[in-house]
CSV table of C-alpha atoms in Angstrom, one decimal:
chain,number,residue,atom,x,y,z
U,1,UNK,CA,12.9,50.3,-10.7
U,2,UNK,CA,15.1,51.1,-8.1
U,3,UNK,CA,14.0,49.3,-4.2
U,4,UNK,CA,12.4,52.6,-3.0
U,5,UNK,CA,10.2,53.4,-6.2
U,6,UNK,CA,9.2,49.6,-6.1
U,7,UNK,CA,8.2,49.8,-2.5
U,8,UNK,CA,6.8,53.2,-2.9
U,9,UNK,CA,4.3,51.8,-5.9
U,10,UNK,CA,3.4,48.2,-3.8
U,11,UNK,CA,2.9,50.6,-0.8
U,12,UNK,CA,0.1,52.3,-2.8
U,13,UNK,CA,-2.0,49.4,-3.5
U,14,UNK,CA,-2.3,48.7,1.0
U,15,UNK,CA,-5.5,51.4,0.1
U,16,UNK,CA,-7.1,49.2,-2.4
U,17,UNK,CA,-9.1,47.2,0.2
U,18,UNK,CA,-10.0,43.5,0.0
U,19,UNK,CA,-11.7,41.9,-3.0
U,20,UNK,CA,-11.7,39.0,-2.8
U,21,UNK,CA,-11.9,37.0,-5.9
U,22,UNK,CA,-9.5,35.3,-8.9
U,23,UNK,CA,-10.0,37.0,-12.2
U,24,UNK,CA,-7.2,39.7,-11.2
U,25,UNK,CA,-4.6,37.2,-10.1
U,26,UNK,CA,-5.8,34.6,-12.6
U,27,UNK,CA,-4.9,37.9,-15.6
U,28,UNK,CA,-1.7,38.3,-14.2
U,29,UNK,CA,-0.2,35.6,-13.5
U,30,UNK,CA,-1.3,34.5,-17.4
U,31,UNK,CA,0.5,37.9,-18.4
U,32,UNK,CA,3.8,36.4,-16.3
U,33,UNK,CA,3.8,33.1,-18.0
U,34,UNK,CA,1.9,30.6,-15.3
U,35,UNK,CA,4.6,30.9,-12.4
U,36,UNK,CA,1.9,28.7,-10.2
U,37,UNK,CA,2.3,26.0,-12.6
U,38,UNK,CA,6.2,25.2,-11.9
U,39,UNK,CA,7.0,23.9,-8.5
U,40,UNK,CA,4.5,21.5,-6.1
U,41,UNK,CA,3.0,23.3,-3.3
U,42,UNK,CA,1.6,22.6,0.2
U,43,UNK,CA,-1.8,25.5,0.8
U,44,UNK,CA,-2.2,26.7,4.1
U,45,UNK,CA,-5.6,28.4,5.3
U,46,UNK,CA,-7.2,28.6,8.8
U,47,UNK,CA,-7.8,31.3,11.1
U,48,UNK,CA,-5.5,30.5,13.5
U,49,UNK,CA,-1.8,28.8,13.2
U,50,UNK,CA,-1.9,29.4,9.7
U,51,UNK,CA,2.0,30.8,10.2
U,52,UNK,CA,3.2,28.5,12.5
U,53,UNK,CA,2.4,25.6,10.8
U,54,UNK,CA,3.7,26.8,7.4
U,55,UNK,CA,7.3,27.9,8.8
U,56,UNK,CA,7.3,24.1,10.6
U,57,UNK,CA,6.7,22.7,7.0
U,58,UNK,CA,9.3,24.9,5.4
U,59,UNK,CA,12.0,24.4,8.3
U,60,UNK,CA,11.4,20.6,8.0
U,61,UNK,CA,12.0,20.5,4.1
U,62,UNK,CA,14.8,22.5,4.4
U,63,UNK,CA,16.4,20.4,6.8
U,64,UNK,CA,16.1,17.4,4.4
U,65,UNK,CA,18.0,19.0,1.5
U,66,UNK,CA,14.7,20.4,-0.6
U,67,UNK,CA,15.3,23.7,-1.5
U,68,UNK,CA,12.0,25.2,0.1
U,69,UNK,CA,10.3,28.7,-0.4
U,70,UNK,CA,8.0,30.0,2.3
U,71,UNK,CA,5.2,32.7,1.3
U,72,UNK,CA,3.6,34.1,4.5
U,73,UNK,CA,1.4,37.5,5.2
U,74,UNK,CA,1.2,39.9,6.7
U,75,UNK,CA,5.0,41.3,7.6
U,76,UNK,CA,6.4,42.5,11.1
U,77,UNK,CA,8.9,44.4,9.9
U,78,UNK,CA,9.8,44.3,6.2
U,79,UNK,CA,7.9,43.0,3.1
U,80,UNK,CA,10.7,40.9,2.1
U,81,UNK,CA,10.1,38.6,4.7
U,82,UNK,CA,6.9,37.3,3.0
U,83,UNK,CA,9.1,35.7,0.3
U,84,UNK,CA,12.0,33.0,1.9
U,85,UNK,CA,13.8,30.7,0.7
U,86,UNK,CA,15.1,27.9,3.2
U,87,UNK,CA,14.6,30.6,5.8
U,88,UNK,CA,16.3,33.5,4.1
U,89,UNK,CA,14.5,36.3,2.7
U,90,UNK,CA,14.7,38.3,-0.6
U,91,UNK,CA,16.8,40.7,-1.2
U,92,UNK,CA,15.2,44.3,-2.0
U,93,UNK,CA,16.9,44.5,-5.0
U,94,UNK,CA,15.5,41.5,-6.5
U,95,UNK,CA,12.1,42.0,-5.0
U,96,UNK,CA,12.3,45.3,-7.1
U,97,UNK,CA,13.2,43.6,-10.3
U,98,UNK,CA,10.0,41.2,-10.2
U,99,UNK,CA,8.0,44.1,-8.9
U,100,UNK,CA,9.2,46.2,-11.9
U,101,UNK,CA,8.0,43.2,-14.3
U,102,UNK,CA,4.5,43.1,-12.3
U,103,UNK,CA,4.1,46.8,-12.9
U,104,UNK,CA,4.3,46.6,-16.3
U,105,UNK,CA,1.7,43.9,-17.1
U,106,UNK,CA,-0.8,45.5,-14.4
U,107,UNK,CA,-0.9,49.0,-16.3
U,108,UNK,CA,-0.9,47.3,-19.4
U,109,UNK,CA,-3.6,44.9,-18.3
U,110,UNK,CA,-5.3,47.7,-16.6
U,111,UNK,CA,-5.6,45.9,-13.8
U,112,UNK,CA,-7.4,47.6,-10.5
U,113,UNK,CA,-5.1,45.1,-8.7
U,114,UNK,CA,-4.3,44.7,-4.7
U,115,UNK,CA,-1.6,45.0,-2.6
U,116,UNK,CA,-1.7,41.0,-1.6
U,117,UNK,CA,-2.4,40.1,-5.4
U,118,UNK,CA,0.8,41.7,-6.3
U,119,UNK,CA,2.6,40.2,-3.6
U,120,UNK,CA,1.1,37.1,-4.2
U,121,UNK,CA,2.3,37.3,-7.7
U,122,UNK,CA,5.6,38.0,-7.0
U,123,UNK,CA,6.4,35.2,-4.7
U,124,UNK,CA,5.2,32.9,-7.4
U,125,UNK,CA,7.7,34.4,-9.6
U,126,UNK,CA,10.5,34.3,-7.2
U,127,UNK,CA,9.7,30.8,-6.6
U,128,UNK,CA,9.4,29.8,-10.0
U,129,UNK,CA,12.7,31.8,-11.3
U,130,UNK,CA,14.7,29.8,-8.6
U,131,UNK,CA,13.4,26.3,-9.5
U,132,UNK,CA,13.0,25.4,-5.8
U,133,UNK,CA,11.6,21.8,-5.3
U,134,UNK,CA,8.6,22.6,-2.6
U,135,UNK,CA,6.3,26.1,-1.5
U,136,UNK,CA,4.8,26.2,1.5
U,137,UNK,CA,2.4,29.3,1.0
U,138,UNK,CA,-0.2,30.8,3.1
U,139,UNK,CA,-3.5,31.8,2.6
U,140,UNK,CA,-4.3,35.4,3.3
U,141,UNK,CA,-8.3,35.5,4.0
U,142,UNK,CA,-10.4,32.7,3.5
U,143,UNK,CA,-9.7,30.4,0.9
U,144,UNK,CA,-12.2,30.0,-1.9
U,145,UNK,CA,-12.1,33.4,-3.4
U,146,UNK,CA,-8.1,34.2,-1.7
U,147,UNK,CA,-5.3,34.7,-4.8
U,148,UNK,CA,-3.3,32.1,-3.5
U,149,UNK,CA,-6.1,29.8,-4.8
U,150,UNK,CA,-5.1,29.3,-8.2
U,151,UNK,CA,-2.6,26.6,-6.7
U,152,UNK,CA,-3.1,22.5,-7.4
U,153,UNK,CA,-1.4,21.8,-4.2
U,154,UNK,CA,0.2,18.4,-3.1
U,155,UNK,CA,-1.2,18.7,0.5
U,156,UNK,CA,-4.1,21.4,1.4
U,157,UNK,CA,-4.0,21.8,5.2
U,158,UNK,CA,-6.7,23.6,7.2
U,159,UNK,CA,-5.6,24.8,10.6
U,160,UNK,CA,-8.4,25.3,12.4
U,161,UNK,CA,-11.6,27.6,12.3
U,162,UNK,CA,-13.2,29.9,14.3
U,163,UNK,CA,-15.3,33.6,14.1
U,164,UNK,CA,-13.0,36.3,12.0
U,165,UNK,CA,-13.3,38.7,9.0
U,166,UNK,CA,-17.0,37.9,9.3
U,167,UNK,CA,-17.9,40.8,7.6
U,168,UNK,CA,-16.3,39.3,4.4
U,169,UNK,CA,-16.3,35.1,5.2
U,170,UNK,CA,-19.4,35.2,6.9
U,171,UNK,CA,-20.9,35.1,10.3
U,172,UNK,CA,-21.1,31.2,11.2
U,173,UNK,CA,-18.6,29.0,11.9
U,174,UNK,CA,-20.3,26.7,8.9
U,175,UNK,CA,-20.0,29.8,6.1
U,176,UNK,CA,-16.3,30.7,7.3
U,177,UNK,CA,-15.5,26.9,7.3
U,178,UNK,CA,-17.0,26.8,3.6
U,179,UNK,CA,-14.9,29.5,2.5
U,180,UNK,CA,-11.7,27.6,4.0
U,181,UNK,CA,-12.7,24.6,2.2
U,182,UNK,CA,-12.6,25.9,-1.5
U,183,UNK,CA,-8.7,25.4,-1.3
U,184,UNK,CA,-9.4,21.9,-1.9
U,185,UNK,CA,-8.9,20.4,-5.3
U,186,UNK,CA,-10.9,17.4,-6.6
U,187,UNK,CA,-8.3,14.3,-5.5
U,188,UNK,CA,-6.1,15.5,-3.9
U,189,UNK,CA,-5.5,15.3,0.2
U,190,UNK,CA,-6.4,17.9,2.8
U,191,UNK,CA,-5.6,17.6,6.2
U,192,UNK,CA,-8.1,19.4,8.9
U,193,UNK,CA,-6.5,20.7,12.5
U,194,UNK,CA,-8.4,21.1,15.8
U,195,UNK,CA,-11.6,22.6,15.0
U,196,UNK,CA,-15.4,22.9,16.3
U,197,UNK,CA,-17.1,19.9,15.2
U,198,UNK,CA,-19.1,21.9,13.1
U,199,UNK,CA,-16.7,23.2,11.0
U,200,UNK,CA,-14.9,19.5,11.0
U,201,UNK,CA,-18.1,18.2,9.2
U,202,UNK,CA,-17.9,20.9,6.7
U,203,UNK,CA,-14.7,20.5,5.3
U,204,UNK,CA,-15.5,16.7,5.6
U,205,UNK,CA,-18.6,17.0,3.3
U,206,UNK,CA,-16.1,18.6,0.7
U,207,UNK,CA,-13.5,16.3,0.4
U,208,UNK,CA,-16.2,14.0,0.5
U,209,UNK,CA,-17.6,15.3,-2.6
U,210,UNK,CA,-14.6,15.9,-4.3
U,211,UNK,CA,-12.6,12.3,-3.7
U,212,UNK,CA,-9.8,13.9,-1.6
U,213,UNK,CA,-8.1,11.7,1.0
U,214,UNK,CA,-9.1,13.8,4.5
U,215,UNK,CA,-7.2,13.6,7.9
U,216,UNK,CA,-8.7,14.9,11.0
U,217,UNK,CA,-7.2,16.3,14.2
U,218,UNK,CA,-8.4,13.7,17.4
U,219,UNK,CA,-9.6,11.0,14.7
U,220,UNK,CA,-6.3,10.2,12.3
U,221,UNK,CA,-3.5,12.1,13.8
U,222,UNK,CA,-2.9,13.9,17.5
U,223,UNK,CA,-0.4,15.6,19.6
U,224,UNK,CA,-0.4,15.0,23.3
U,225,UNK,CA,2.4,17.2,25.0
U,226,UNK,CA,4.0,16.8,28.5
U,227,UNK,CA,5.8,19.3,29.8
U,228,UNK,CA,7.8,20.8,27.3
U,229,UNK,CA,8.1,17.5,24.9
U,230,UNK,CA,5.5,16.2,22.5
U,231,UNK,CA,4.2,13.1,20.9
U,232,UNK,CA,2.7,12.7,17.8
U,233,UNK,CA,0.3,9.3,17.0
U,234,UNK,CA,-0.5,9.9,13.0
U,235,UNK,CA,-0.9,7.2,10.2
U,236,UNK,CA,3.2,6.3,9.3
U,237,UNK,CA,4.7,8.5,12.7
U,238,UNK,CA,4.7,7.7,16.4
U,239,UNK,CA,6.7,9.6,17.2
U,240,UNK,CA,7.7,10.3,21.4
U,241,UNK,CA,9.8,13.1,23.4
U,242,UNK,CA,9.9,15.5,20.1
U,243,UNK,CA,11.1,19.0,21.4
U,244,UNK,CA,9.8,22.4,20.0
U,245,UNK,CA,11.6,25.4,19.8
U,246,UNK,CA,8.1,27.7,19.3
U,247,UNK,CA,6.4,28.5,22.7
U,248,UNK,CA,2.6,28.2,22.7
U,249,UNK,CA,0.4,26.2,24.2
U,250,UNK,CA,-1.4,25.7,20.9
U,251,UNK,CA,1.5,24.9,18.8
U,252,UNK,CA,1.0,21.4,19.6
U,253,UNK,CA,-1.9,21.6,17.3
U,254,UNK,CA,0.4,23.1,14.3
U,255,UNK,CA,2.5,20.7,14.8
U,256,UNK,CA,0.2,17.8,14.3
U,257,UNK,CA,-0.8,19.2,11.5
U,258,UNK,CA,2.2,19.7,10.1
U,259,UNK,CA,3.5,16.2,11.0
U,260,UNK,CA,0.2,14.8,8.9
U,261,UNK,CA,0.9,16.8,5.9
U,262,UNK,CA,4.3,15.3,5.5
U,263,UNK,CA,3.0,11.6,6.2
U,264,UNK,CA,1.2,12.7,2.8
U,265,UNK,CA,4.1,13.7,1.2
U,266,UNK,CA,5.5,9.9,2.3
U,267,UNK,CA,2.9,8.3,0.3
U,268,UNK,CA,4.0,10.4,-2.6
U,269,UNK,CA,7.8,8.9,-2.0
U,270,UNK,CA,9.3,11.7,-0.4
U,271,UNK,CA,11.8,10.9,2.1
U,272,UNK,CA,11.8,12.1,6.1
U,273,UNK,CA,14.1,10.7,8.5
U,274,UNK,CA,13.5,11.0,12.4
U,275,UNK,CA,16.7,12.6,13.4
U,276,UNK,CA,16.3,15.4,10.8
U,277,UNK,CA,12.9,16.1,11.8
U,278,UNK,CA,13.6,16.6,15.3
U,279,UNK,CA,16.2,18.8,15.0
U,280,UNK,CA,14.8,20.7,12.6
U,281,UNK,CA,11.8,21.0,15.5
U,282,UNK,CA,14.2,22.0,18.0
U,283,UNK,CA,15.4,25.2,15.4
U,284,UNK,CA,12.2,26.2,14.0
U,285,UNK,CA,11.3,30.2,14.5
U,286,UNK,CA,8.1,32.0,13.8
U,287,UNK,CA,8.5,35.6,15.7
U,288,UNK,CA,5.9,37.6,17.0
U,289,UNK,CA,3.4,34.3,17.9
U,290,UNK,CA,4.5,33.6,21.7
U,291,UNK,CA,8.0,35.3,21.3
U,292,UNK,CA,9.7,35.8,24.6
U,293,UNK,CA,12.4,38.8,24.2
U,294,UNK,CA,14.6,39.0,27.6
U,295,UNK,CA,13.9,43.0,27.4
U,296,UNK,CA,13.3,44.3,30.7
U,297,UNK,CA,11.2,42.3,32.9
U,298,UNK,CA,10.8,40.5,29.8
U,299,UNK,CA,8.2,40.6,27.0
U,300,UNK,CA,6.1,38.3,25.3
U,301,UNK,CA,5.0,39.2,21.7
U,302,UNK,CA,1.9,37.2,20.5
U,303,UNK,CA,-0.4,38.3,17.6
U,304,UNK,CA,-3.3,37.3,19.2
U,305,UNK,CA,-5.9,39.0,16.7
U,306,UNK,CA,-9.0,37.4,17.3
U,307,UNK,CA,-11.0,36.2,20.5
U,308,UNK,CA,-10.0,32.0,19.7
U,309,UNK,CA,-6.3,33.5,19.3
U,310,UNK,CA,-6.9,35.8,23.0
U,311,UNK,CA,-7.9,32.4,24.6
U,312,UNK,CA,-5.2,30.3,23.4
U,313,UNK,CA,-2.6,33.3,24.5
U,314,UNK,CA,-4.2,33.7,28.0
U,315,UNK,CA,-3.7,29.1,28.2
U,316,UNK,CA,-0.4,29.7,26.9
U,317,UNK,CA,0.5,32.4,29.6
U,318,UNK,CA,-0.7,30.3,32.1
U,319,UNK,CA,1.3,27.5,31.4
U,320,UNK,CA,4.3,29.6,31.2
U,321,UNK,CA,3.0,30.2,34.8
U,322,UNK,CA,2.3,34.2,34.2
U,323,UNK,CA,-0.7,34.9,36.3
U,324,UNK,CA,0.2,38.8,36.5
U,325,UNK,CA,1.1,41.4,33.8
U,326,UNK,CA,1.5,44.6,32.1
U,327,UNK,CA,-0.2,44.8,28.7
U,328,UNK,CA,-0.3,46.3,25.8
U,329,UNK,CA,-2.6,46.0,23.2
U,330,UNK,CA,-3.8,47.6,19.9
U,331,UNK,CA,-6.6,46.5,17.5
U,332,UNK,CA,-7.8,46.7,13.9
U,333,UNK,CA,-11.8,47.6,13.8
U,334,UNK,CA,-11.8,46.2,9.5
U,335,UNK,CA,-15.2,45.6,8.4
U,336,UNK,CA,-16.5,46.8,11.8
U,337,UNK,CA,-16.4,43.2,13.2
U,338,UNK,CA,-13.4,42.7,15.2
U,339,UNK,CA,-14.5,41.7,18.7
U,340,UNK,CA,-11.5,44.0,20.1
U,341,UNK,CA,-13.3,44.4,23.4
U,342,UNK,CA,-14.4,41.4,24.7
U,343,UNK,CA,-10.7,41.1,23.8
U,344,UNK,CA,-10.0,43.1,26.0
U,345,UNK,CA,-11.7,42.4,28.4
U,346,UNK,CA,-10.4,38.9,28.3
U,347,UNK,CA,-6.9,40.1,28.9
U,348,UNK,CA,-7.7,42.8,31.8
U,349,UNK,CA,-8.5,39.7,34.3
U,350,UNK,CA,-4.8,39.4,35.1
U,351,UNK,CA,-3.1,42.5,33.4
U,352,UNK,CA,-2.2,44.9,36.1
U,353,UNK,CA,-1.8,48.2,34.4
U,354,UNK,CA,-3.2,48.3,30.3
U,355,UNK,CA,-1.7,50.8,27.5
U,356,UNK,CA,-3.8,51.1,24.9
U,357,UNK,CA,-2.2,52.0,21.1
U,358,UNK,CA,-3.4,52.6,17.8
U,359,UNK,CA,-1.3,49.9,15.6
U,360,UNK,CA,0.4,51.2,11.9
U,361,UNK,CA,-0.8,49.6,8.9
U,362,UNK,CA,-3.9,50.3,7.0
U,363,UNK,CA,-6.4,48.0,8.3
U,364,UNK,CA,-9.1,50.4,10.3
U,365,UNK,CA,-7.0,50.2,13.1
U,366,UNK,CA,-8.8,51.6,16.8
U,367,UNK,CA,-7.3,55.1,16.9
U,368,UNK,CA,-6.0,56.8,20.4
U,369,UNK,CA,-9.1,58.9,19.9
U,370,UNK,CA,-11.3,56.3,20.1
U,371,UNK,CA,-9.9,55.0,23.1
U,372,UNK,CA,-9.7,58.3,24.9
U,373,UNK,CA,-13.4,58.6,23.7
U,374,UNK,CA,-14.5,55.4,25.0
U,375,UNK,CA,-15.6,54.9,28.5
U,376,UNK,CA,-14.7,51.5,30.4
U,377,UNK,CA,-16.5,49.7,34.1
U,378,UNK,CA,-14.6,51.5,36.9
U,379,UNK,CA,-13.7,47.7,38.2
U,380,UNK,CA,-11.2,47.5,35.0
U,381,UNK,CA,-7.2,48.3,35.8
U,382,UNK,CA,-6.0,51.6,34.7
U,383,UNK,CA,-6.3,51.6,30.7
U,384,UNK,CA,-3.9,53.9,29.6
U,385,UNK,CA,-4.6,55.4,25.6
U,386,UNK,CA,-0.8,56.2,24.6
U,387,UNK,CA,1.6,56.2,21.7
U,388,UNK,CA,3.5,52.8,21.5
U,389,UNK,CA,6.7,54.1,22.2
U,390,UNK,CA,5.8,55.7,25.4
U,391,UNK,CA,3.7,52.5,26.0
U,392,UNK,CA,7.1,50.6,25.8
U,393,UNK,CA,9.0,52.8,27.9
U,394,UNK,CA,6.7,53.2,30.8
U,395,UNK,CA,5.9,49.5,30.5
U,396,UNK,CA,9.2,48.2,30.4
U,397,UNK,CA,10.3,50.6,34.0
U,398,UNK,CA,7.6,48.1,35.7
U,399,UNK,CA,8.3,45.1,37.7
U,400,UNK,CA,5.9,42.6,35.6
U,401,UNK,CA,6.5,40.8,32.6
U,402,UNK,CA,5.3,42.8,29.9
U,403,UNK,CA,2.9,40.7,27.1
U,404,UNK,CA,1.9,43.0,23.7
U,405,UNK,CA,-0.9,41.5,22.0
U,406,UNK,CA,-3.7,42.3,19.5
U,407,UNK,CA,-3.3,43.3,16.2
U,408,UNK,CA,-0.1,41.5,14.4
U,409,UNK,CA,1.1,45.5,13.2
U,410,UNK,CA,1.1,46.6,16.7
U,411,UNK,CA,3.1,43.2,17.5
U,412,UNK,CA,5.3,43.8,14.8
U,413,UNK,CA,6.2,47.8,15.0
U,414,UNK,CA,6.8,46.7,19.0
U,415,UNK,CA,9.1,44.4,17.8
U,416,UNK,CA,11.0,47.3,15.5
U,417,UNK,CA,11.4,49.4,18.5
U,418,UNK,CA,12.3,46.8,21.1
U,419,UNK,CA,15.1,45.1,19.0
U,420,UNK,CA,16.4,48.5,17.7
């Protein structure tokens, strides 16, 4: 196929929904020969930090000479970015080729197949066809019933829990942290981020059940930061003054995390030295989580799509010593669940003026109707309903810093426009 047709026929299946389940991704990946089955893995799920964490585990790899690929959802600008090899994406042309092969064995399977199943596919068929030595892939939602999950990982890591896609996970911390926990595989290790104690005992009843050697954020591993340096006290590492190139008060929990998953691979007999690691720290990117562009009075990018994800932004902000802003902000409304206005209202204690935009993409997103419609407390700021482009301009002509938050499309089109 040539790159537009291929793109033009994934683009179709972003209005299949969400089913969750295996027996599609299971058929397929049969059909393609068991890609899964030919490189060692490290599974990431969580709510929050899922990203992060997995593009600290990839740039580490890299940095010690194992040729690592990276499989991460959703995009912020193009789909190839969700496939990377030691940091460098696909090209569209062979992107097209492995979609081309995936299109075949879907209509001849008949397969009612998803957008992230085919994607999920074809990342374990990149990864496969370049006989890389380590995938770091990311779960999309959930875990148990998620398409990465036909993975035997070396390391499953769970970054943390909190209240999201209730609608399809469930609507306690205990059900959502059950769904997280069916990435683990009987005997092998799982290591568990900061997390309610509630969910903690969850995932610990698991590996309990099924023999997997557990770590656990604040009782075998932790990160304690001071100013902008970090220490990590785990089970082989203490390690002192690391420096991190991600901004983000939380990232000191993805990088504990992290940091324990490779102290599993080091029982295994892979090889880490210190120096490596910390300049490999000191390089990492993850864009759109906590990204400062010098853009005007400057803007800070942070897909903040959930209320746990609002409140680490708002710590984050105030570390960075931002008491004051101009936001703008965009949600998705998918399953009818997303808490989008306590959100918001979160975010209004400090912002000084608010635009309010309807983000791309084809999750349910809050549409400019729907804010014009909607009638807010007269002690709010002025919310402002309006396109994102106009958001941007007026925004950027103000004297505060700018912060765009909310849904990760509305991060990631912002993104488009601002470094066009």
């Amino acid at each position: 196929m040539h790159p537009r047709e291929a793109l033009e026929w994934l683009q179709q299946h972003q209005f299949h929904g969400i089913k969750p389940g295996l027996e599609r991704i299971s058929a397929l990946l049969e059909a393609l020969g068991r890609p899964q089955e030919r490189f060692p893995s490290l599974h990431i799920a969580g709510t929050n930090g899922k990203g992060s964490t997995a593009a600290l585990l990839q740039a580490i790899l890299s940095a010690h000479g194992l040729r690592t690929g990276l499989y991460t959802s959703p995009h912020l600008v193009s789909v190839t970015e969700r496939f990377r090899i030691d940091g460098r994406e696909i090209t569209l042309e062979r992107l097209a080729d492995i979609l081309a092969r995936i299109r075949r064995q879907v209509e001849r399977l008949r397969l009612p197949i998803t957008y992230f199943e085919i994607t999920t596919a074809a990342a374990f068929l990149y990864f496969a066809e370049e006989g890389i030595d380590m995938a770091v892939i990311e779960c999309g939602l959930g875990g148990r019933l998620d398409a990465t999950n036909v993975l035997k990982p070396r390391v499953a890591v769970i970054t943390s829990v909190a209240l999201d896609h209730m609608a399809y996970l469930g609507r306690s911390l205990e059900r959502i942290a059950r769904e997280k926990a069916g990435i683990l595989k009987p005997g092998l290790p799982v290591v568990a981020g900061h997390m309610p104690r509630r969910a903690r005992e969850v995932i610990r009843e698991r590996a309990f059940r099924l023999q997997c050697p557990a770590a656990f954020w604040g009782q075998d591993f932790r990160v304690l930061r001071s100013g902008k340096r970090f220490s990590y006290r785990g089970n082989l590492w203490h390690l002192q003054e690391l420096e991190l190139s991600l901004e983000g008060e939380f990232q000191k929990y993805n990088l504990g995390t992290a940091l324990r998953a490779l102290e599993f691979l080091r029982t295994e007999g892979y090889v880490f030295r210190e120096d490596t690691l910390r300049q490999a720290l000191k390089r990492v990117s993850w864009p759109g989580r906590f990204e400062f562009l010098p853009v005007g009075p400057g803007v800070i990018l942070d897909g903040a799509h959930n209320e746990e994800g609002t409140r680490a932004l708002l710590r984050s902000l105030e570390r960075k010593g931002i008491s004051e802003y101009t936001l703008i902000f965009g949600a998705t409304n998918e399953g009818g669940e997303k808490p989008y206005l306590r959100m918001l209202q979160k975010l209004i204690s400090r912002a000084k003026v608010v635009f309010l935009c309807e983000p791309p993409g084809p999750r349910n997103p809050v549409t400019l109707k729907e804010w014009e419609a909607r009638k807010f407390p007269p002690s709010w700021p002025p919310l402002r309903p309006s396109s994102l482009p106009e958001a941007l301009d007026q925004a950027l002509s103000l004297p505060l810093p700018v912060v765009i938050t909310g849904s990760l499309y509305l991060v990631g089109a912002a993104r488009r426009l601002l470094l066009s």
